[in-house]
Amino acid sequence: MLHPGDAISTGRRTLYIILLGALTALGPFTIDLYLPAFPVLEEDFHTTATAIQLTLTGTMIGFAIGQLVVGPLSDKIGRRLPLIAVTALHVLASVAAAFAPDLLLLGVTRVLMGIGAAAGGVVAMAIVRDLFGGRRLVVMLSRLALVSGVAPVVAPLIGSALLEVMPWQGIFIVLAGYGAIMLISAICFIPETLPKARRQDRGATTVWQRYKSVLSDRVFLGVLVIGGMTFSGLFSYLSASPFLFQETHGLSAQEYGWLFAANSVGVVLGVQTASRLAARFGPQWVLAFSTGMLLISGSAIIVTDQLGLGLWGTVIPLFFFMTACGFTFPCAQVLALDRHGKAAGTAASILGATNNGVAAVISPVVGLISAGSGITATSMATVMVGCAVIGILALWLIIRPRSVAMLTP
């Protein structure tokens, strides 16, 4: 037995996939479930689209901060306690957001919600790394990557449906309920996978040592750049899309949600295909394909928009962009975690914090460059293309695929 997870039964492994997947989805749902309500929030609070986008930025910053705290803490004191404590914070902050009387307080509660949602994704990835390695790690992480990739594009569809039957405040009550279910599940069903003996492994006893071991890895640094740029391209689309598709193209909240559902198919195809290709050819070579696809599809959106091809001219290349994101997510996670088993929580936290922190800074750029003229497909895709270019440079200049060893069985 190479890894503890090799002795786990198929049924138990399935249970872990379901619970850890649901925990991973808490973050994307916290960030994206209220996207269809952006125009309503803009009207209710008598503010601008840019100001509403800043509440999304605040959530992502909180998510990044929370991961940087939870990851190293879970390496030091175990996985369960940080997971339970921070998820409880999410429940309380979600209830507070539902009763926020103004945009400032809503922004503050959204930051706290981001911090509270941070534990799910970080601890889930760390638990998987505690239990598995090699090619089985690819398979398990691909399941989590499927959730983290699909959740951001499915969440607005669910949010649109919720807006049909409740005001925007109800979305935050739903999130509080989701967090409460995850809290109870963590207490009852998720075991401690990092025994005390492993928390004191030589060379990884302090937060500084863990950060140093991870951040001194050239491949990990390259993965940080690629992951951050891919999430930035994705969230540039997510933050701009409510205004682009509902205001510019005149879609209803429900039609907008169905558009997201269609894009989720591309993410599913990308993740499932990437997991098989990565196990056979290596995740670094899948990234070589996916980063190029991000650049080509983003550029196609600009071309079709400038040619005046309308809604479908944007939606079709956008589908391929989302598929490329699906290829990228699991491969980046595997390269980041396979090399750092002793500091899995720290590695996962740095990866997640970078993804969301960088995306929080870059995604509002769409609104800034569109100020005065309105958000267009060209302004959105310009940011997406810039992110793709930086990701390609990081792959070939920092990671250097030919220097990365193949995965163990």
Tab-separated table of C-alpha atoms in Angstrom, residues 49-356:
chain	number	residue	atom	x	y	z
A	49	ALA	CA	-22.342	48.432	-11.956
A	50	THR	CA	-18.713	48.952	-10.952
A	51	ALA	CA	-19.699	49.368	-7.282
A	52	ILE	CA	-21.725	46.152	-7.389
A	53	GLN	CA	-18.775	44.342	-8.964
A	54	LEU	CA	-16.659	45.428	-5.998
A	55	THR	CA	-18.804	43.265	-3.705
A	56	LEU	CA	-17.690	40.318	-5.847
A	57	THR	CA	-14.100	41.501	-5.548
A	58	GLY	CA	-14.480	41.698	-1.756
A	59	THR	CA	-15.778	38.129	-1.617
A	60	MET	CA	-12.835	36.849	-3.619
A	61	ILE	CA	-10.333	38.765	-1.481
A	62	GLY	CA	-11.905	37.274	1.644
A	63	PHE	CA	-11.756	33.847	0.019
A	64	ALA	CA	-8.043	34.326	-0.687
A	65	ILE	CA	-7.269	35.522	2.852
A	66	GLY	CA	-9.217	32.666	4.379
A	67	GLN	CA	-7.308	30.086	2.363
A	68	LEU	CA	-3.928	31.524	3.385
A	69	VAL	CA	-4.954	31.120	7.025
A	70	VAL	CA	-6.778	27.795	6.849
A	71	GLY	CA	-4.217	25.906	4.733
A	72	PRO	CA	-1.144	26.227	6.982
A	73	LEU	CA	-3.344	25.915	10.061
A	74	SER	CA	-4.710	22.597	8.807
A	75	ASP	CA	-1.144	21.342	8.316
A	76	LYS	CA	-0.349	22.237	11.932
A	77	ILE	CA	-3.441	21.228	13.935
A	78	GLY	CA	-5.254	18.874	11.553
A	79	ARG	CA	-7.986	19.167	8.946
A	80	ARG	CA	-11.233	18.950	10.936
A	81	LEU	CA	-11.042	21.842	13.415
A	82	PRO	CA	-10.239	24.618	10.891
A	83	LEU	CA	-12.885	23.232	8.531
A	84	ILE	CA	-15.596	23.281	11.196
A	85	ALA	CA	-14.716	26.702	12.653
A	86	VAL	CA	-14.474	28.585	9.364
A	87	THR	CA	-17.587	26.985	7.872
A	88	ALA	CA	-19.517	28.153	10.947
A	89	LEU	CA	-18.321	31.699	10.180
A	90	HIS	CA	-19.747	31.337	6.666
A	91	VAL	CA	-23.202	30.499	8.030
A	92	LEU	CA	-23.269	33.539	10.332
A	93	ALA	CA	-21.961	35.922	7.645
A	94	SER	CA	-24.534	34.678	5.121
A	95	VAL	CA	-27.390	35.457	7.496
A	96	ALA	CA	-25.905	38.924	8.126
A	97	ALA	CA	-25.650	39.581	4.365
A	98	ALA	CA	-29.350	38.859	3.928
A	99	PHE	CA	-30.168	41.702	6.332
A	100	ALA	CA	-27.514	44.218	5.171
A	101	PRO	CA	-29.214	47.646	4.976
A	102	ASP	CA	-26.700	49.271	2.607
A	103	LEU	CA	-23.994	48.412	0.087
A	104	LEU	CA	-21.121	49.003	2.532
A	105	LEU	CA	-22.383	46.480	5.050
A	106	LEU	CA	-23.206	44.048	2.256
A	107	GLY	CA	-19.603	44.352	1.085
A	108	VAL	CA	-18.279	43.675	4.599
A	109	THR	CA	-20.444	40.590	5.040
A	110	ARG	CA	-19.411	39.356	1.601
A	111	VAL	CA	-15.752	39.521	2.664
A	112	LEU	CA	-16.593	37.464	5.765
A	113	MET	CA	-18.554	35.002	3.628
A	114	GLY	CA	-15.501	34.600	1.423
A	115	ILE	CA	-13.317	33.883	4.452
A	116	GLY	CA	-15.881	31.403	5.740
A	117	ALA	CA	-16.124	29.544	2.423
A	118	ALA	CA	-12.350	29.221	2.133
A	119	ALA	CA	-11.952	26.069	4.218
A	120	GLY	CA	-13.980	23.799	1.934
A	121	GLY	CA	-11.771	23.828	-1.135
A	122	VAL	CA	-8.440	23.959	0.714
A	123	VAL	CA	-9.182	21.201	3.202
A	124	ALA	CA	-10.837	19.029	0.542
A	125	MET	CA	-7.710	19.120	-1.633
A	126	ALA	CA	-5.474	18.532	1.397
A	127	ILE	CA	-7.546	15.523	2.494
A	128	VAL	CA	-7.309	14.028	-0.998
A	129	ARG	CA	-3.527	14.519	-0.947
A	130	ASP	CA	-3.349	12.968	2.536
A	131	LEU	CA	-5.016	9.830	1.211
A	132	PHE	CA	-3.852	9.471	-2.406
A	133	GLY	CA	-0.859	9.945	-4.688
A	134	GLY	CA	0.275	9.421	-8.268
A	135	ARG	CA	-2.335	8.654	-10.915
A	136	ARG	CA	-5.098	7.982	-8.382
A	137	LEU	CA	-4.488	11.506	-7.112
A	138	VAL	CA	-5.168	12.731	-10.666
A	139	VAL	CA	-8.511	10.923	-10.714
A	140	MET	CA	-9.596	12.184	-7.294
A	141	LEU	CA	-8.517	15.767	-7.922
A	142	SER	CA	-10.244	15.704	-11.286
A	143	ARG	CA	-13.520	15.049	-9.473
A	144	LEU	CA	-12.939	18.091	-7.252
A	145	ALA	CA	-11.814	20.149	-10.243
A	146	LEU	CA	-15.028	19.164	-12.012
A	147	VAL	CA	-17.005	20.616	-9.114
A	148	SER	CA	-14.871	23.757	-8.822
A	149	GLY	CA	-15.109	24.275	-12.569
A	150	VAL	CA	-18.809	23.564	-13.011
A	151	ALA	CA	-20.043	25.277	-9.836
A	152	PRO	CA	-19.198	28.839	-10.990
A	153	VAL	CA	-21.212	28.400	-14.177
A	154	VAL	CA	-24.118	26.452	-12.640
A	155	ALA	CA	-24.491	28.789	-9.659
A	156	PRO	CA	-25.935	31.698	-11.690
A	157	LEU	CA	-28.523	29.325	-13.189
A	158	ILE	CA	-29.651	28.371	-9.691
A	159	GLY	CA	-29.497	32.028	-8.648
A	160	SER	CA	-31.759	32.957	-11.560
A	161	ALA	CA	-34.289	30.332	-10.496
A	162	LEU	CA	-34.194	31.576	-6.907
A	163	LEU	CA	-34.863	35.151	-8.045
A	164	GLU	CA	-38.090	33.900	-9.601
A	165	VAL	CA	-39.488	32.956	-6.193
A	166	MET	CA	-37.695	35.221	-3.710
A	167	PRO	CA	-35.958	38.620	-3.412
A	168	TRP	CA	-32.174	38.831	-3.637
A	169	GLN	CA	-31.908	38.539	0.171
A	170	GLY	CA	-33.242	34.990	-0.101
A	171	ILE	CA	-30.124	33.939	-2.005
A	172	PHE	CA	-28.032	34.575	1.105
A	173	ILE	CA	-30.460	32.626	3.291
A	174	VAL	CA	-30.052	29.694	0.886
A	175	LEU	CA	-26.269	30.017	1.181
A	176	ALA	CA	-26.567	30.008	4.973
A	177	GLY	CA	-28.569	26.768	4.739
A	178	TYR	CA	-26.003	25.215	2.405
A	179	GLY	CA	-23.204	26.163	4.795
A	180	ALA	CA	-25.118	24.689	7.734
A	181	ILE	CA	-25.520	21.367	5.912
A	182	MET	CA	-21.793	21.299	5.156
A	183	LEU	CA	-20.994	22.120	8.780
A	184	ILE	CA	-23.092	19.211	10.061
A	185	SER	CA	-21.633	16.868	7.410
A	186	ALA	CA	-18.076	17.826	8.359
A	187	ILE	CA	-18.776	17.129	12.028
A	188	CYS	CA	-20.468	13.790	11.398
A	189	PHE	CA	-18.763	12.214	8.379
A	190	ILE	CA	-15.324	13.671	7.626
A	191	PRO	CA	-12.509	12.033	9.633
A	192	GLU	CA	-9.152	13.484	10.569
A	193	THR	CA	-6.764	12.431	7.771
A	194	LEU	CA	-3.615	14.088	9.136
A	195	PRO	CA	-2.502	12.199	12.264
A	196	LYS	CA	-0.473	14.034	14.904
A	197	ALA	CA	2.730	12.225	13.962
A	198	ARG	CA	2.639	13.574	10.410
A	199	ARG	CA	2.051	17.142	11.616
A	200	GLN	CA	5.560	17.100	13.061
A	201	ASP	CA	7.407	15.698	10.035
A	202	ARG	CA	10.964	17.002	9.882
A	203	GLY	CA	11.332	20.003	7.604
A	204	ALA	CA	7.672	20.963	7.790
A	205	THR	CA	7.059	21.876	11.430
A	206	THR	CA	6.478	25.601	11.099
A	207	VAL	CA	4.381	27.753	8.806
A	208	TRP	CA	7.549	29.400	7.490
A	209	GLN	CA	9.144	26.046	6.634
A	210	ARG	CA	6.025	24.933	4.790
A	211	TYR	CA	5.790	28.151	2.817
A	212	LYS	CA	9.505	28.016	2.045
A	213	SER	CA	9.387	24.417	0.790
A	214	VAL	CA	6.434	25.165	-1.477
A	215	LEU	CA	7.450	28.587	-2.791
A	216	SER	CA	11.010	27.478	-3.580
A	217	ASP	CA	9.619	25.036	-6.162
A	218	ARG	CA	9.911	26.498	-9.670
A	219	VAL	CA	7.144	24.304	-11.075
A	220	PHE	CA	4.769	25.318	-8.282
A	221	LEU	CA	5.430	29.007	-8.980
A	222	GLY	CA	4.623	28.490	-12.650
A	223	VAL	CA	1.400	26.703	-11.694
A	224	LEU	CA	0.465	29.673	-9.502
A	225	VAL	CA	0.708	31.998	-12.476
A	226	ILE	CA	-1.267	29.699	-14.780
A	227	GLY	CA	-3.964	29.055	-12.180
A	228	GLY	CA	-4.267	32.744	-11.329
A	229	MET	CA	-4.518	33.763	-14.963
A	230	THR	CA	-7.070	31.065	-15.820
A	231	PHE	CA	-9.297	32.053	-12.902
A	232	SER	CA	-8.866	35.715	-13.805
A	233	GLY	CA	-10.048	35.030	-17.350
A	234	LEU	CA	-12.975	32.993	-16.012
A	235	PHE	CA	-14.032	35.608	-13.456
A	236	SER	CA	-13.633	38.437	-15.935
A	237	TYR	CA	-16.352	36.660	-17.866
A	238	LEU	CA	-18.431	35.932	-14.766
A	239	SER	CA	-18.355	39.497	-13.451
A	240	ALA	CA	-19.049	41.066	-16.864
A	241	SER	CA	-21.635	38.587	-18.121
A	242	PRO	CA	-24.703	39.783	-16.149
A	243	PHE	CA	-24.402	43.201	-17.764
A	244	LEU	CA	-23.243	41.945	-21.187
A	245	PHE	CA	-25.967	39.356	-21.693
A	246	GLN	CA	-28.876	40.860	-19.720
A	247	GLU	CA	-28.440	44.528	-20.602
A	248	THR	CA	-26.558	44.547	-23.929
A	249	HIS	CA	-28.168	41.437	-25.470
A	250	GLY	CA	-31.474	41.704	-23.589
A	251	LEU	CA	-31.589	38.216	-22.045
A	252	SER	CA	-33.833	37.632	-19.066
A	253	ALA	CA	-32.366	36.379	-15.792
A	254	GLN	CA	-33.591	32.881	-16.658
A	255	GLU	CA	-32.170	32.935	-20.202
A	256	TYR	CA	-28.899	34.176	-18.742
A	257	GLY	CA	-28.904	31.231	-16.336
A	258	TRP	CA	-29.477	28.726	-19.140
A	259	LEU	CA	-26.548	30.222	-21.011
A	260	PHE	CA	-24.376	29.436	-18.006
A	261	ALA	CA	-25.728	25.902	-17.918
A	262	ALA	CA	-24.689	25.380	-21.529
A	263	ASN	CA	-21.195	26.602	-20.753
A	264	SER	CA	-20.965	24.150	-17.854
A	265	VAL	CA	-21.065	21.322	-20.395
A	266	GLY	CA	-17.785	22.596	-21.802
A	267	VAL	CA	-16.190	22.606	-18.354
A	268	VAL	CA	-17.348	19.035	-17.712
A	269	LEU	CA	-15.928	17.849	-21.033
A	270	GLY	CA	-12.647	19.600	-20.353
A	271	VAL	CA	-12.172	18.248	-16.828
A	272	GLN	CA	-13.081	14.658	-17.646
A	273	THR	CA	-10.932	14.565	-20.768
A	274	ALA	CA	-8.002	16.250	-19.023
A	275	SER	CA	-7.946	13.709	-16.172
A	276	ARG	CA	-7.442	10.861	-18.617
A	277	LEU	CA	-4.896	12.677	-20.745
A	278	ALA	CA	-2.927	13.900	-17.722
A	279	ALA	CA	-2.578	10.376	-16.317
A	280	ARG	CA	-1.252	9.154	-19.672
A	281	PHE	CA	0.817	12.026	-21.050
A	282	GLY	CA	1.466	14.220	-18.013
A	283	PRO	CA	-0.441	17.289	-16.774
A	284	GLN	CA	2.206	19.681	-18.092
A	285	TRP	CA	1.479	18.659	-21.690
A	286	VAL	CA	-2.271	19.011	-21.211
A	287	LEU	CA	-1.585	22.544	-19.969
A	288	ALA	CA	0.363	23.225	-23.155
A	289	PHE	CA	-2.810	22.488	-25.112
A	290	SER	CA	-5.280	24.208	-22.791
A	291	THR	CA	-3.414	27.504	-22.448
A	292	GLY	CA	-3.158	27.776	-26.221
A	293	MET	CA	-6.886	27.064	-26.497
A	294	LEU	CA	-7.614	29.843	-24.000
A	295	LEU	CA	-5.735	32.317	-26.185
A	296	ILE	CA	-7.367	31.219	-29.446
A	297	SER	CA	-10.940	31.184	-28.120
A	298	GLY	CA	-10.539	34.538	-26.340
A	299	SER	CA	-9.175	36.103	-29.501
A	300	ALA	CA	-12.081	34.654	-31.475
A	301	ILE	CA	-14.559	36.474	-29.209
A	302	ILE	CA	-12.902	39.793	-30.050
A	303	VAL	CA	-12.934	39.039	-33.780
A	304	THR	CA	-16.583	37.964	-33.870
A	305	ASP	CA	-17.658	40.979	-31.814
A	306	GLN	CA	-15.817	43.386	-34.087
A	307	LEU	CA	-17.457	41.737	-37.088
A	308	GLY	CA	-20.859	42.338	-35.479
A	309	LEU	CA	-21.877	38.679	-35.316
A	310	GLY	CA	-24.047	39.281	-32.251
A	311	LEU	CA	-24.886	36.947	-29.383
A	312	TRP	CA	-23.930	33.680	-31.072
A	313	GLY	CA	-20.660	35.147	-32.248
A	314	THR	CA	-19.754	35.542	-28.580
A	315	VAL	CA	-21.354	32.404	-27.141
A	316	ILE	CA	-19.707	29.835	-29.460
A	317	PRO	CA	-16.044	30.771	-28.843
A	318	LEU	CA	-16.929	31.342	-25.190
A	319	PHE	CA	-17.920	27.676	-24.960
A	320	PHE	CA	-14.436	26.679	-26.120
A	321	PHE	CA	-12.876	29.083	-23.631
A	322	MET	CA	-14.801	27.407	-20.793
A	323	THR	CA	-13.761	23.969	-22.088
A	324	ALA	CA	-10.128	25.093	-21.970
A	325	CYS	CA	-10.656	26.194	-18.360
A	326	GLY	CA	-11.903	22.677	-17.640
A	327	PHE	CA	-8.698	21.230	-19.105
A	328	THR	CA	-6.566	23.563	-16.999
A	329	PHE	CA	-8.033	23.245	-13.481
A	330	PRO	CA	-7.218	19.583	-12.613
A	331	CYS	CA	-3.787	19.680	-14.248
A	332	ALA	CA	-2.762	22.755	-12.283
A	333	GLN	CA	-3.935	21.138	-9.032
A	334	VAL	CA	-2.051	17.905	-9.721
A	335	LEU	CA	1.219	19.687	-10.511
A	336	ALA	CA	0.827	21.791	-7.377
A	337	LEU	CA	-0.046	19.036	-4.875
A	338	ASP	CA	1.720	15.901	-6.141
A	339	ARG	CA	5.104	17.426	-5.294
A	340	HIS	CA	4.174	18.626	-1.776
A	341	GLY	CA	2.539	15.847	0.216
A	342	LYS	CA	3.966	17.035	3.566
A	343	ALA	CA	2.564	20.537	3.071
A	344	ALA	CA	-0.609	19.737	1.159
A	345	GLY	CA	-2.749	22.226	3.081
A	346	THR	CA	-0.224	25.013	2.588
A	347	ALA	CA	0.179	24.232	-1.116
A	348	ALA	CA	-3.587	24.087	-1.626
A	349	SER	CA	-4.096	27.352	0.260
A	350	ILE	CA	-1.466	29.219	-1.744
A	351	LEU	CA	-2.900	27.899	-5.008
A	352	GLY	CA	-6.478	28.776	-4.055
A	353	ALA	CA	-5.572	32.167	-2.601
A	354	THR	CA	-3.574	33.098	-5.683
A	355	ASN	CA	-6.351	31.981	-8.016
A	356	ASN	CA	-8.987	34.035	-6.246
